[in-house]
Coordinates of C-alpha atoms in Angstrom, one line a residue:
M1 CA -2.2 6.1 -7.6
P2 CA -5.0 8.6 -8.0
T3 CA -8.0 7.8 -5.9
S4 CA -10.6 9.3 -8.2
R5 CA -10.9 6.4 -10.6
S6 CA -13.9 4.1 -10.3
F7 CA -13.4 0.5 -9.2
A8 CA -15.5 -2.6 -9.3
S9 CA -14.7 -3.4 -5.6
P10 CA -14.4 -0.6 -3.0
S11 CA -12.7 -3.0 -0.7
A12 CA -10.1 -3.9 -3.3
M13 CA -9.6 -0.3 -4.0
N14 CA -8.7 0.2 -0.4
R15 CA -6.0 -2.3 -0.7
R16 CA -4.4 -0.8 -3.8
L17 CA -4.6 2.8 -3.1
F18 CA -1.4 4.9 -3.5
L19 CA -1.6 8.2 -1.9
T20 CA -1.0 11.4 -3.7
A21 CA -1.1 13.6 -0.6
T22 CA -0.8 17.3 -0.8
G23 CA -0.4 19.5 2.1
A24 CA -2.7 22.2 3.2
L25 CA -0.2 22.6 6.0
S26 CA 3.1 24.1 4.7
L27 CA 5.7 21.4 4.7
G28 CA 8.4 24.0 5.2
A29 CA 6.6 25.4 8.2
A30 CA 6.2 21.8 9.5
L31 CA 9.9 21.3 9.1
S32 CA 10.7 24.4 11.1
A33 CA 8.5 23.1 13.9
C34 CA 9.9 19.6 13.7
G35 CA 13.5 20.5 14.2
G36 CA 14.9 16.9 13.9
G37 CA 14.1 13.6 15.6
S38 CA 11.9 11.1 13.9
G39 CA 9.8 13.5 11.9
G40 CA 7.2 13.6 14.5
S41 CA 7.2 14.2 18.3
S42 CA 6.2 12.0 21.1
D43 CA 7.2 14.4 23.9
S44 CA 3.7 14.7 25.1
A45 CA 3.2 11.0 25.4
K46 CA 3.0 9.9 29.0
P47 CA 2.5 6.3 30.3
V48 CA -1.1 5.6 30.9
G49 CA -2.1 3.3 33.8
Q50 CA -4.8 0.6 33.5
A51 CA -7.0 2.4 36.0
D52 CA -7.0 5.5 33.8
I53 CA -7.8 3.3 30.8
D54 CA -10.7 1.6 32.6
K55 CA -12.1 4.9 33.7
A56 CA -11.9 6.4 30.3
M57 CA -13.6 3.4 28.7
K58 CA -16.5 3.7 31.1
T59 CA -16.9 7.4 30.6
P60 CA -19.6 8.4 28.1
T61 CA -17.7 9.6 25.0
E62 CA -18.3 10.2 21.3
L63 CA -15.4 9.5 19.0
T64 CA -15.3 10.6 15.4
F65 CA -13.7 8.2 12.9
W66 CA -12.9 9.2 9.3
T67 CA -12.8 6.1 7.1
W68 CA -13.7 5.1 3.6
V69 CA -14.0 1.4 4.5
P70 CA -17.4 0.2 3.2
N71 CA -19.8 -1.4 5.6
I72 CA -17.6 -0.9 8.6
A73 CA -20.6 -0.6 11.0
K74 CA -20.3 -4.3 11.9
E75 CA -16.8 -3.9 13.2
I76 CA -17.8 -0.7 15.0
A77 CA -20.6 -2.6 16.6
L78 CA -18.2 -5.1 18.1
F79 CA -16.3 -2.2 19.8
E80 CA -19.4 -0.5 21.1
K81 CA -20.7 -3.8 22.5
K82 CA -17.5 -4.2 24.5
Y83 CA -17.3 -0.6 25.5
P84 CA -21.0 0.6 25.7
A85 CA -20.1 4.0 27.1
I86 CA -18.2 4.9 23.9
K87 CA -20.0 5.8 20.7
V88 CA -18.2 6.0 17.4
K89 CA -19.4 8.4 14.7
V90 CA -18.2 7.2 11.3
V91 CA -17.6 9.9 8.6
N92 CA -16.6 9.1 5.0
A93 CA -14.5 12.2 4.1
G94 CA -13.3 10.7 0.9
Q95 CA -11.0 7.9 -0.1
G96 CA -7.3 8.5 0.1
T97 CA -6.3 11.9 -1.2
P98 CA -9.6 13.7 -0.8
Q99 CA -9.7 12.6 2.9
Y100 CA -6.1 13.6 3.5
T101 CA -6.7 17.0 1.9
K102 CA -9.7 17.6 4.2
L103 CA -7.8 16.4 7.2
R104 CA -5.0 18.8 6.6
T105 CA -7.5 21.6 6.2
A106 CA -9.0 20.7 9.5
L107 CA -5.6 20.4 11.2
K108 CA -4.6 23.8 9.9
A109 CA -7.8 25.4 11.1
D110 CA -7.5 23.6 14.4
S111 CA -11.1 22.7 14.0
G112 CA -13.0 19.7 12.7
A113 CA -10.4 17.0 12.8
P114 CA -11.5 13.5 13.8
D115 CA -10.3 11.5 16.7
M116 CA -9.2 8.6 14.5
V117 CA -8.5 8.3 10.8
Q118 CA -8.0 5.7 8.1
I119 CA -4.5 6.2 6.7
E120 CA -2.4 4.2 4.2
Y121 CA 1.1 3.1 5.1
Q122 CA 2.7 5.4 2.6
A123 CA 0.8 8.4 3.9
I124 CA 2.0 8.1 7.5
P125 CA 5.3 10.1 7.0
T126 CA 3.3 12.9 5.5
F127 CA 1.4 13.3 8.8
T128 CA 4.2 12.5 11.2
I129 CA 6.3 15.2 9.6
T130 CA 3.6 17.7 10.5
N131 CA 3.4 16.2 14.0
S132 CA -0.3 15.3 13.5
L133 CA -0.4 11.8 14.8
L134 CA -0.5 10.5 18.4
D135 CA 2.2 8.1 19.5
L136 CA 0.2 5.0 20.7
R137 CA 2.9 3.5 22.9
P138 CA 1.6 4.8 26.2
Y139 CA -1.7 3.1 25.5
G140 CA -0.3 -0.4 25.2
A141 CA 0.3 -0.5 21.4
S142 CA 3.9 -1.7 21.8
K143 CA 2.6 -5.0 23.1
L144 CA 0.9 -5.6 19.8
K145 CA 4.2 -5.9 17.8
E146 CA 4.2 -9.6 17.6
T147 CA 0.5 -9.7 16.5
F148 CA 1.4 -8.3 13.1
V149 CA 3.6 -9.4 10.2
D150 CA 7.0 -7.9 10.8
W151 CA 7.2 -5.6 7.8
T152 CA 3.8 -4.0 8.6
W153 CA 5.0 -3.1 12.1
G154 CA 8.0 -1.5 10.5
Q155 CA 5.7 0.6 8.3
V156 CA 3.8 2.1 11.3
S157 CA 6.9 2.6 13.6
G158 CA 8.9 5.7 14.1
A159 CA 12.7 6.1 14.3
K160 CA 12.5 6.3 18.1
G161 CA 10.1 3.4 18.4
E162 CA 6.9 5.4 18.2
V163 CA 3.8 3.6 17.1
W164 CA 2.0 5.9 14.8
A165 CA -0.8 3.6 13.7
I166 CA -2.2 0.1 13.9
P167 CA -2.0 -2.0 10.7
Q168 CA -5.3 -3.1 9.2
D169 CA -4.7 -4.7 5.8
T170 CA -1.8 -5.2 3.3
G171 CA -0.9 -5.8 -0.3
P172 CA 2.2 -8.0 -0.7
M173 CA 3.0 -8.2 -4.4
G174 CA 2.7 -11.3 -6.5
M175 CA 1.8 -12.4 -10.1
L176 CA -1.5 -13.5 -11.4
Y177 CA -1.2 -15.3 -14.7
R178 CA -3.4 -17.0 -17.4
Q179 CA -2.8 -20.7 -17.1
D180 CA -4.5 -21.3 -20.5
I181 CA -2.3 -18.9 -22.4
F182 CA 0.8 -20.3 -20.8
D183 CA -0.2 -23.8 -21.7
E184 CA -1.1 -22.8 -25.3
H185 CA 2.4 -21.3 -25.9
G186 CA 4.4 -23.8 -23.8
I187 CA 5.4 -21.2 -21.2
D188 CA 6.4 -22.2 -17.7
V189 CA 5.6 -19.9 -14.8
P190 CA 8.7 -17.6 -14.7
K191 CA 10.6 -17.9 -11.4
T192 CA 13.2 -15.2 -12.3
W193 CA 13.0 -11.9 -14.1
D194 CA 15.3 -13.2 -16.8
E195 CA 12.8 -16.0 -17.4
F196 CA 10.0 -13.5 -17.4
A197 CA 11.7 -11.4 -20.1
A198 CA 12.4 -14.5 -22.2
A199 CA 8.7 -15.5 -21.9
A200 CA 7.6 -11.9 -22.9
R201 CA 9.6 -12.1 -26.1
K202 CA 8.4 -15.7 -26.9
L203 CA 4.8 -14.9 -26.3
H204 CA 4.6 -11.7 -28.3
K205 CA 6.5 -13.2 -31.2
A206 CA 4.1 -16.2 -31.3
D207 CA 1.0 -13.9 -31.0
P208 CA 1.6 -10.2 -31.6
K209 CA -1.8 -9.4 -30.2
V210 CA -0.9 -10.7 -26.8
Y211 CA 1.6 -9.4 -24.2
L212 CA 3.0 -11.2 -21.2
T213 CA 2.1 -8.2 -19.0
N214 CA 1.3 -4.5 -18.8
L215 CA 3.5 -2.2 -16.7
A216 CA 1.2 0.9 -16.5
A217 CA 3.0 4.1 -17.3
N218 CA 0.7 6.0 -14.9
Q219 CA 1.3 3.7 -11.9
P220 CA 4.0 5.0 -9.4
A221 CA 2.6 2.6 -6.8
A222 CA 3.5 -0.5 -8.7
W223 CA 7.0 0.9 -9.5
H224 CA 7.6 1.6 -5.8
G225 CA 6.5 -2.0 -5.0
L226 CA 9.0 -3.3 -7.6
Q227 CA 11.7 -1.0 -6.1
W228 CA 10.8 -2.5 -2.7
Q229 CA 11.2 -6.0 -4.1
A230 CA 14.5 -5.2 -5.8
G231 CA 16.0 -3.9 -2.5
A232 CA 16.1 -0.3 -3.4
K233 CA 16.1 2.3 -0.7
P234 CA 14.8 5.4 -2.4
Y235 CA 14.0 7.4 0.7
V236 CA 15.6 7.4 4.1
T237 CA 14.4 10.1 6.5
S238 CA 15.7 11.2 9.9
G239 CA 14.0 14.4 11.1
T240 CA 14.8 17.0 8.6
D241 CA 17.5 15.0 6.9
I242 CA 16.6 12.9 4.0
T243 CA 18.6 10.7 1.6
I244 CA 17.0 10.5 -1.8
S245 CA 18.1 7.6 -4.0
V246 CA 15.3 6.9 -6.4
D247 CA 18.0 6.2 -9.1
D248 CA 20.2 3.9 -6.9
A249 CA 21.7 0.7 -8.4
A250 CA 18.6 -1.4 -7.8
S251 CA 16.3 1.2 -9.3
R252 CA 18.6 1.6 -12.4
K253 CA 18.4 -2.2 -12.8
L254 CA 14.6 -1.8 -12.8
G255 CA 14.8 1.0 -15.3
E256 CA 17.0 -0.9 -17.7
Y257 CA 14.9 -4.0 -17.4
W258 CA 11.4 -2.6 -17.8
G259 CA 12.4 0.3 -20.1
G260 CA 14.1 -2.3 -22.3
L261 CA 11.1 -4.5 -22.5
A262 CA 8.9 -1.5 -23.3
K263 CA 11.3 -0.3 -26.0
E264 CA 11.2 -3.8 -27.6
G265 CA 7.5 -3.6 -27.6
V266 CA 7.0 -7.0 -25.9
I267 CA 5.0 -5.6 -22.9
G268 CA 2.2 -3.2 -22.6
V269 CA 2.4 0.2 -21.0
E270 CA -1.2 1.4 -21.2
P271 CA -2.8 3.2 -18.2
D272 CA -4.4 0.8 -15.7
F273 CA -7.9 0.8 -14.2
T274 CA -9.4 2.3 -17.4
D275 CA -12.2 0.8 -19.5
A276 CA -9.6 -0.2 -22.1
W277 CA -7.5 -2.0 -19.5
Y278 CA -10.5 -3.9 -18.1
A279 CA -11.4 -4.9 -21.6
A280 CA -7.9 -6.1 -22.3
L281 CA -7.9 -8.3 -19.2
N282 CA -11.3 -9.8 -20.2
K283 CA -10.1 -10.4 -23.8
G284 CA -6.8 -12.0 -23.0
K285 CA -4.5 -9.2 -24.2
Y286 CA -2.3 -9.7 -21.1
A287 CA -1.2 -13.1 -19.8
T288 CA -0.2 -11.8 -16.4
W289 CA -0.9 -9.0 -13.9
I290 CA 1.8 -7.9 -11.6
T291 CA -0.3 -7.0 -8.7
A292 CA -0.8 -7.3 -4.9
A293 CA -2.8 -9.5 -2.5
W294 CA -5.9 -7.5 -3.1
G295 CA -5.6 -8.3 -6.8
P296 CA -7.3 -11.8 -6.8
V297 CA -10.6 -10.4 -5.4
F298 CA -10.4 -7.4 -7.6
L299 CA -9.8 -9.4 -10.7
S300 CA -12.5 -11.9 -10.1
G301 CA -15.0 -9.0 -10.1
S302 CA -13.4 -7.2 -13.1
A303 CA -12.6 -9.9 -15.5
K304 CA -15.5 -12.3 -15.1
A305 CA -15.2 -13.5 -18.7
T306 CA -11.9 -15.2 -17.8
A307 CA -13.2 -17.1 -14.7
G308 CA -11.3 -20.3 -14.1
K309 CA -8.3 -19.4 -16.2
W310 CA -6.1 -17.5 -13.8
R311 CA -3.6 -18.7 -11.2
A312 CA -1.3 -17.0 -8.7
A313 CA 2.4 -17.2 -8.1
P314 CA 5.1 -15.1 -6.4
L315 CA 6.8 -12.4 -8.3
P316 CA 9.8 -13.5 -10.4
Q317 CA 13.0 -13.0 -8.5
W318 CA 16.2 -11.1 -9.1
D319 CA 18.0 -13.7 -6.8
S320 CA 16.0 -16.9 -6.6
A321 CA 18.1 -17.9 -3.6
K322 CA 16.7 -14.9 -1.7
P323 CA 12.9 -14.7 -2.3
S324 CA 11.6 -11.2 -1.8
S325 CA 8.6 -9.1 -2.6
G326 CA 7.3 -5.6 -2.1
N327 CA 4.0 -4.2 -1.0
W328 CA 1.4 -2.2 -2.9
G329 CA -1.6 -0.9 -0.8
G330 CA -3.0 -1.5 2.6
S331 CA -3.9 0.9 5.4
T332 CA -4.0 1.5 9.1
T333 CA -5.9 3.2 11.8
A334 CA -4.2 6.3 13.4
V335 CA -5.2 8.7 16.2
I336 CA -5.0 12.4 15.6
R337 CA -2.7 14.1 18.1
S338 CA -5.2 16.8 18.9
T339 CA -8.0 14.4 20.1
K340 CA -9.5 15.3 23.4
N341 CA -10.1 11.6 24.1
P342 CA -6.7 10.0 23.5
I343 CA -7.3 6.9 25.6
A344 CA -10.6 5.9 24.1
A345 CA -9.3 6.7 20.6
A346 CA -6.1 4.7 21.1
V347 CA -8.1 1.7 22.5
F348 CA -10.4 1.9 19.5
A349 CA -7.6 1.8 17.0
Q350 CA -6.1 -1.2 18.7
F351 CA -9.4 -3.1 19.2
L352 CA -10.5 -2.5 15.6
N353 CA -7.5 -4.2 14.2
T354 CA -6.6 -6.8 16.8
D355 CA -9.8 -8.1 18.3
P356 CA -10.1 -11.5 16.7
A357 CA -13.7 -11.1 15.5
S358 CA -13.1 -7.6 14.2
A359 CA -9.9 -8.4 12.4
K360 CA -11.4 -11.5 10.8
M361 CA -14.5 -9.5 9.7
F362 CA -12.2 -7.3 7.6
A363 CA -11.1 -10.4 5.8
T364 CA -14.5 -11.9 5.3
E365 CA -16.8 -8.8 4.9
Q366 CA -14.5 -6.3 3.2
F367 CA -12.1 -9.0 1.7
F368 CA -9.1 -7.1 3.0
F369 CA -5.8 -9.0 2.9
P370 CA -4.8 -9.4 6.6
A371 CA -2.0 -7.9 8.5
T372 CA -2.1 -10.2 11.5
K373 CA -0.1 -13.4 11.8
D374 CA -3.1 -15.3 13.2
L375 CA -5.2 -14.7 10.2
L376 CA -2.4 -15.4 7.7
T377 CA -2.2 -18.9 9.3
D378 CA -5.9 -19.4 9.8
P379 CA -6.9 -22.5 7.8
A380 CA -10.3 -21.0 7.0
F381 CA -8.6 -18.0 5.3
V382 CA -5.6 -19.6 3.6
G383 CA -7.6 -22.7 2.6
D384 CA -10.1 -20.8 0.6
A385 CA -10.0 -22.1 -3.0
P386 CA -12.0 -19.9 -5.3
S387 CA -13.2 -21.4 -8.6
F388 CA -12.1 -18.2 -10.5
Y389 CA -8.5 -19.5 -9.8
G390 CA -9.3 -23.1 -10.7
G391 CA -9.6 -24.0 -7.0
Q392 CA -6.1 -22.8 -6.2
K393 CA -5.5 -21.6 -2.6
V394 CA -4.5 -18.1 -3.7
N395 CA -4.7 -16.7 -0.1
Q396 CA -2.0 -19.2 0.9
V397 CA 0.1 -18.0 -2.1
F398 CA 0.0 -14.4 -0.9
A399 CA 0.3 -15.3 2.8
D400 CA 3.6 -17.0 1.9
I401 CA 4.7 -14.0 -0.2
S402 CA 3.9 -11.7 2.8
S403 CA 6.7 -13.4 4.8
T404 CA 9.2 -12.3 2.1
V405 CA 8.5 -8.6 2.2
N406 CA 11.4 -6.5 3.4
S407 CA 10.7 -4.6 6.6
S408 CA 13.0 -1.7 6.1
F409 CA 11.4 0.1 3.2
Q410 CA 10.6 3.8 3.9
W411 CA 8.3 6.4 2.3
P412 CA 9.1 10.1 1.8
P413 CA 7.3 12.8 3.7
F414 CA 6.4 14.4 0.4
L415 CA 4.8 11.5 -1.5
D416 CA 2.6 13.7 -3.6
Q417 CA 5.7 15.2 -5.2
A418 CA 7.4 11.8 -5.6
A419 CA 4.4 10.4 -7.4
T420 CA 3.9 13.4 -9.6
D421 CA 7.5 13.5 -10.6
W422 CA 7.7 9.8 -11.3
T423 CA 4.7 10.0 -13.7
E424 CA 6.3 12.9 -15.5
T425 CA 9.7 11.3 -15.8
V426 CA 9.9 7.5 -15.4
G427 CA 6.3 6.9 -16.4
K428 CA 6.6 9.1 -19.4
S429 CA 9.7 7.2 -20.5
L430 CA 7.8 4.0 -20.4
A431 CA 4.9 5.4 -22.4
D432 CA 7.3 7.0 -24.9
K433 CA 9.6 4.0 -25.1
S434 CA 12.5 6.3 -24.4
D435 CA 15.5 6.0 -21.9
T436 CA 14.1 4.9 -18.5
V437 CA 17.4 4.9 -16.8
R438 CA 18.0 8.5 -17.9
A439 CA 14.4 9.3 -16.7
L440 CA 15.4 8.0 -13.2
G441 CA 18.1 10.6 -13.1
S442 CA 15.6 13.3 -13.9
W443 CA 13.3 12.0 -11.1
Q444 CA 16.2 12.1 -8.7
S445 CA 17.1 15.6 -9.7
R446 CA 13.5 17.0 -9.4
L447 CA 12.9 15.4 -6.0
T448 CA 16.2 16.6 -4.7
T449 CA 15.4 20.2 -5.7
Y450 CA 12.0 20.0 -4.2
A451 CA 13.2 18.6 -0.9
K452 CA 15.9 21.3 -0.6
D453 CA 13.3 24.0 -1.4
Q454 CA 11.1 22.6 1.4
G455 CA 14.0 23.0 3.9
F456 CA 15.2 19.4 4.1
T457 CA 18.9 18.6 4.3
V458 CA 19.3 16.3 1.4
K459 CA 21.9 13.6 1.1
G460 CA 22.5 11.6 -2.0
G461 CA 21.7 12.8 -5.5

């Protein structure tokens, strides 16, 4: 998902970003340096004793933190209050892709990189492959595993158990729907994708101006989330070996399903986060939004004309006996390997996202959807019942969904290429109402060629 579009809610934008990272560092050169393993290296990581940590946290130090999180000064103040010798300089180097591009430039020049950096889950492999992140295990990060929802820990962990970042917020996927439109047309909330397809046909036949949903043809992030829910394993990386299966059986099932609905003309495929898309939501053109846990806050600020009419539900299921979901968005705090203050930086990354007051502040000040188990069971959080959703406890809905997200989904170390190729193949097929299953094959072919050209040993495809 491009990061250059404007959004009504900067915090919500953080939750839904989908990196299109491009490398100022040569990926091929990085692979030559990598030479196998987990895609990064933790050979310099040595156990750090508590005495060393105590000494470092009492030593006057200035840390630089690149982040686009708005109004993060309050969380920073909590850290500086506990560790008064450590000062944190916050730099907004851009949101998502612009920040990643600047970071790669700084890493390549070996000058100007921050100590800590905001980084989305899907971007982590693009920085571990270049050996740019610090393994946080020697600084006590492994002990935090049980603090976080299982799948988030899987997203920040390396193949050898490395901890590359600390989770901050998440975007488990669910469905927001218009209760009034469902009631008007006698549609029950679909619990399976078959029921969803039947409802799409029924609704559009009854009112040709209304669609059950819009699957944006410019949105690779949503597609990856749906792949995640369907059990697809499009990327499996081990060092310089990668298995690419973006057209595996689960993905072809998605292609046949969504491509079929698009061909029938019973769903929309227009680009999302555009003026026309916002207007469509406000005018009731779409009866659902397949979105993520950041969606409720975002929608309440973007479709005010529809206040009180929306409700939340889990995604329809492929197998109702095995509820599952994917994730779309969310980010972490990572430490750059070249930092001269690894202890202080690592302690900061952990404090920021696990200190109870700081972690809760992200949920109440920035409206991030939490990654910690404590917050996802906090009555004050899950009990919130906004009037925009008719008093429904929407946080509870998405907290329950979070427990169904598969923990094994992986991202590629060349996400920029994956996103670009998806848009030009699968996304184009949706927009053109052509053969989406065939387009999946083209996506597979293009990515395979790219990976081989970069020096990966490619399996599958």
